[in-house]
PDB file of C-alpha atoms in Angstrom:
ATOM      1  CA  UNK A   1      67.462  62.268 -86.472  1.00  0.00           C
ATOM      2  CA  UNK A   2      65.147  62.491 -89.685  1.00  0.00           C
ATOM      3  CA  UNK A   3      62.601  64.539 -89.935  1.00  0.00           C
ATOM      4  CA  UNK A   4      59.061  63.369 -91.402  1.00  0.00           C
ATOM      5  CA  UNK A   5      55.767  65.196 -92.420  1.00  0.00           C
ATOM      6  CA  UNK A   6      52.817  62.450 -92.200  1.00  0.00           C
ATOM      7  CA  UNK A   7      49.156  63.490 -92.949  1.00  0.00           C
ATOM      8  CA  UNK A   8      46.233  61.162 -92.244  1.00  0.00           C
ATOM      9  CA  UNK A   9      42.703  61.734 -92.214  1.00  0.00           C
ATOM     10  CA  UNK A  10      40.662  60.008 -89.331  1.00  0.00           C
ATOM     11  CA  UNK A  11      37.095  60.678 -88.032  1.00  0.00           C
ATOM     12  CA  UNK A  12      36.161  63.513 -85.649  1.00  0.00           C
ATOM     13  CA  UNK A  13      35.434  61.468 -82.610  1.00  0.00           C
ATOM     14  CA  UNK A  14      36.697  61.607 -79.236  1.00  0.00           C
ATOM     15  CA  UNK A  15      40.408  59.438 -78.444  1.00  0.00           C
ATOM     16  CA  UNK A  16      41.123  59.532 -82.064  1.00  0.00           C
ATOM     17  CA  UNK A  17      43.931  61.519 -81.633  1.00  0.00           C
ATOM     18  CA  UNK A  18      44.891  59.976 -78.773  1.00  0.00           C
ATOM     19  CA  UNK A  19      45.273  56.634 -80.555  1.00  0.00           C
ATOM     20  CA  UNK A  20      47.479  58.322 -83.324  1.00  0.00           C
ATOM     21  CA  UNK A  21      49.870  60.078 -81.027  1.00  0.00           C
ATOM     22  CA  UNK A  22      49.923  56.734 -78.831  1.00  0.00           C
ATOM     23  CA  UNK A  23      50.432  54.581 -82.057  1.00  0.00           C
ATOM     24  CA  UNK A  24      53.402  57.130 -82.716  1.00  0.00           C
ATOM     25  CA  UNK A  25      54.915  56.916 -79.471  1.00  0.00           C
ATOM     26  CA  UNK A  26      55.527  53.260 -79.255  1.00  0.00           C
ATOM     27  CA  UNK A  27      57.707  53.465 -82.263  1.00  0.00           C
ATOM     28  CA  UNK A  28      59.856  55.903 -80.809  1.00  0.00           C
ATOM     29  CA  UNK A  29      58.488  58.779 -83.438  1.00  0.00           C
ATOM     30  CA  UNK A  30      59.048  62.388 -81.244  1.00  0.00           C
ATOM     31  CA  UNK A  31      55.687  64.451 -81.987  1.00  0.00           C
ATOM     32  CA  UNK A  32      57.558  67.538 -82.870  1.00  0.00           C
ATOM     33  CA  UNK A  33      54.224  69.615 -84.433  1.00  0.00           C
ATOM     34  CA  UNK A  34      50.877  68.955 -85.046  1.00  0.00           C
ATOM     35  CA  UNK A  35      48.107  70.555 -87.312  1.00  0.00           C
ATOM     36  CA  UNK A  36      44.660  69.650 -86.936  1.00  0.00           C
ATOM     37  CA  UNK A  37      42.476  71.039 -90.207  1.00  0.00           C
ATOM     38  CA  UNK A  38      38.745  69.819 -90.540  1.00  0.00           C
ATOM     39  CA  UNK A  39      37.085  69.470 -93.520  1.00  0.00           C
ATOM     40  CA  UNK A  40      33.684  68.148 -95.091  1.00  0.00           C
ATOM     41  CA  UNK A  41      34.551  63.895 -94.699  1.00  0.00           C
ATOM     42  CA  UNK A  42      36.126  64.426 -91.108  1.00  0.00           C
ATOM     43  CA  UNK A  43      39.892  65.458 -90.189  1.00  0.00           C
ATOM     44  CA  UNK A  44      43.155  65.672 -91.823  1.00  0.00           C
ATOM     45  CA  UNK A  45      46.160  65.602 -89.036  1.00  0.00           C
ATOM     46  CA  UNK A  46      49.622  66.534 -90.245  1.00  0.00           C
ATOM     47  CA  UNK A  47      52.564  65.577 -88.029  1.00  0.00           C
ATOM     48  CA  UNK A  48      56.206  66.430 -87.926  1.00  0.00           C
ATOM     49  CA  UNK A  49      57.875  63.788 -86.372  1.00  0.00           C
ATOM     50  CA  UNK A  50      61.500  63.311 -85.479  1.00  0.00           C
ATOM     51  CA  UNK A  51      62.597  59.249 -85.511  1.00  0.00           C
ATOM     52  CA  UNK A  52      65.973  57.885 -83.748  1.00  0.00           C
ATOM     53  CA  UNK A  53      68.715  56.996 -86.409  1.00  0.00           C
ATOM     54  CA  UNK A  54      67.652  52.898 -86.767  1.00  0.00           C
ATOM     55  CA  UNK A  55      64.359  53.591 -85.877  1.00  0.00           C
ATOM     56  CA  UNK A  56      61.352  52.721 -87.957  1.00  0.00           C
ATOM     57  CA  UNK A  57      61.145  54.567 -91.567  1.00  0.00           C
ATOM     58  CA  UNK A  58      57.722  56.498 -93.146  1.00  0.00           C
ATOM     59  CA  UNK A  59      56.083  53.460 -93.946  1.00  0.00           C
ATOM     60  CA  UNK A  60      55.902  51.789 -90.949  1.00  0.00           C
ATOM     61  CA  UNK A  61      54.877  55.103 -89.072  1.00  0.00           C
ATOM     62  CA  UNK A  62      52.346  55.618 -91.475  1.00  0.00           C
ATOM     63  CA  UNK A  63      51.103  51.388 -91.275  1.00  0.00           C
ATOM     64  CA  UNK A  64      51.165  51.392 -87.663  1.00  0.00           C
ATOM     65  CA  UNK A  65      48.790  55.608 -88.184  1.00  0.00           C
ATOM     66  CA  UNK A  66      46.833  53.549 -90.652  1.00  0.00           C
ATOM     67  CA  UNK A  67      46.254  50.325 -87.644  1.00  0.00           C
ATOM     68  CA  UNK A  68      45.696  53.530 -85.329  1.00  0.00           C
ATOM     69  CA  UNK A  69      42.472  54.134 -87.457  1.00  0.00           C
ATOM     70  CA  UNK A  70      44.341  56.781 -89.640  1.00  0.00           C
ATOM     71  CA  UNK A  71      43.527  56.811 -93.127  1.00  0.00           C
ATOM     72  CA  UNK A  72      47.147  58.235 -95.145  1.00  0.00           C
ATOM     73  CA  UNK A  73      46.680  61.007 -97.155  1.00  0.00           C
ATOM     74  CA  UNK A  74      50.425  61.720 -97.345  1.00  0.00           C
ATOM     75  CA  UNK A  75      53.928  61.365 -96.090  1.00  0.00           C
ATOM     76  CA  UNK A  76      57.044  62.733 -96.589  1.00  0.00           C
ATOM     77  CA  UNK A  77      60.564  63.095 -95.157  1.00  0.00           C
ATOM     78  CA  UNK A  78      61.989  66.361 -94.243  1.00  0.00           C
ATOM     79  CA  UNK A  79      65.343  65.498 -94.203  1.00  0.00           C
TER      80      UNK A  79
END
């Protein structure tokens, strides 16, 4: 199973977070940790996420994050 490190920004509203870990979860991404870190423009969440060999790659974790209402500020695979 790779590993990935995503970080998106979204705005600090209520369900937010919820609609990230949901958008995650339907591609078959494992939430393995979470950081929450606010700043100034509104919040930066970094997840570790385990995928199933096959399953979908960065990009399309971070395009369905970014149709979540996630803005990406970075990804990366930890494999």
């Amino acid at each position: 199973m790779p590993l990935l490190r995503i970080r998106t920004e979204i705005e600090d509203r209520p369900g937010r977070l919820a609609s990230l870990t949901t958008a995650l979860a339907r591609r078959g991404a494992n939430i393995l940790g979470l950081s929450v870190q606010l700043d100034a423009d509104g919040v930066v969440d970094e997840f570790i996420v385990d995928v199933p060999r096959g399953g979908p790659d960065a990009r399309a974790l971070a395009e369905a994050l970014g149709a979540a209402g996630g803005t990406l500020a970075r990804r990366r695979s930890s494999a």
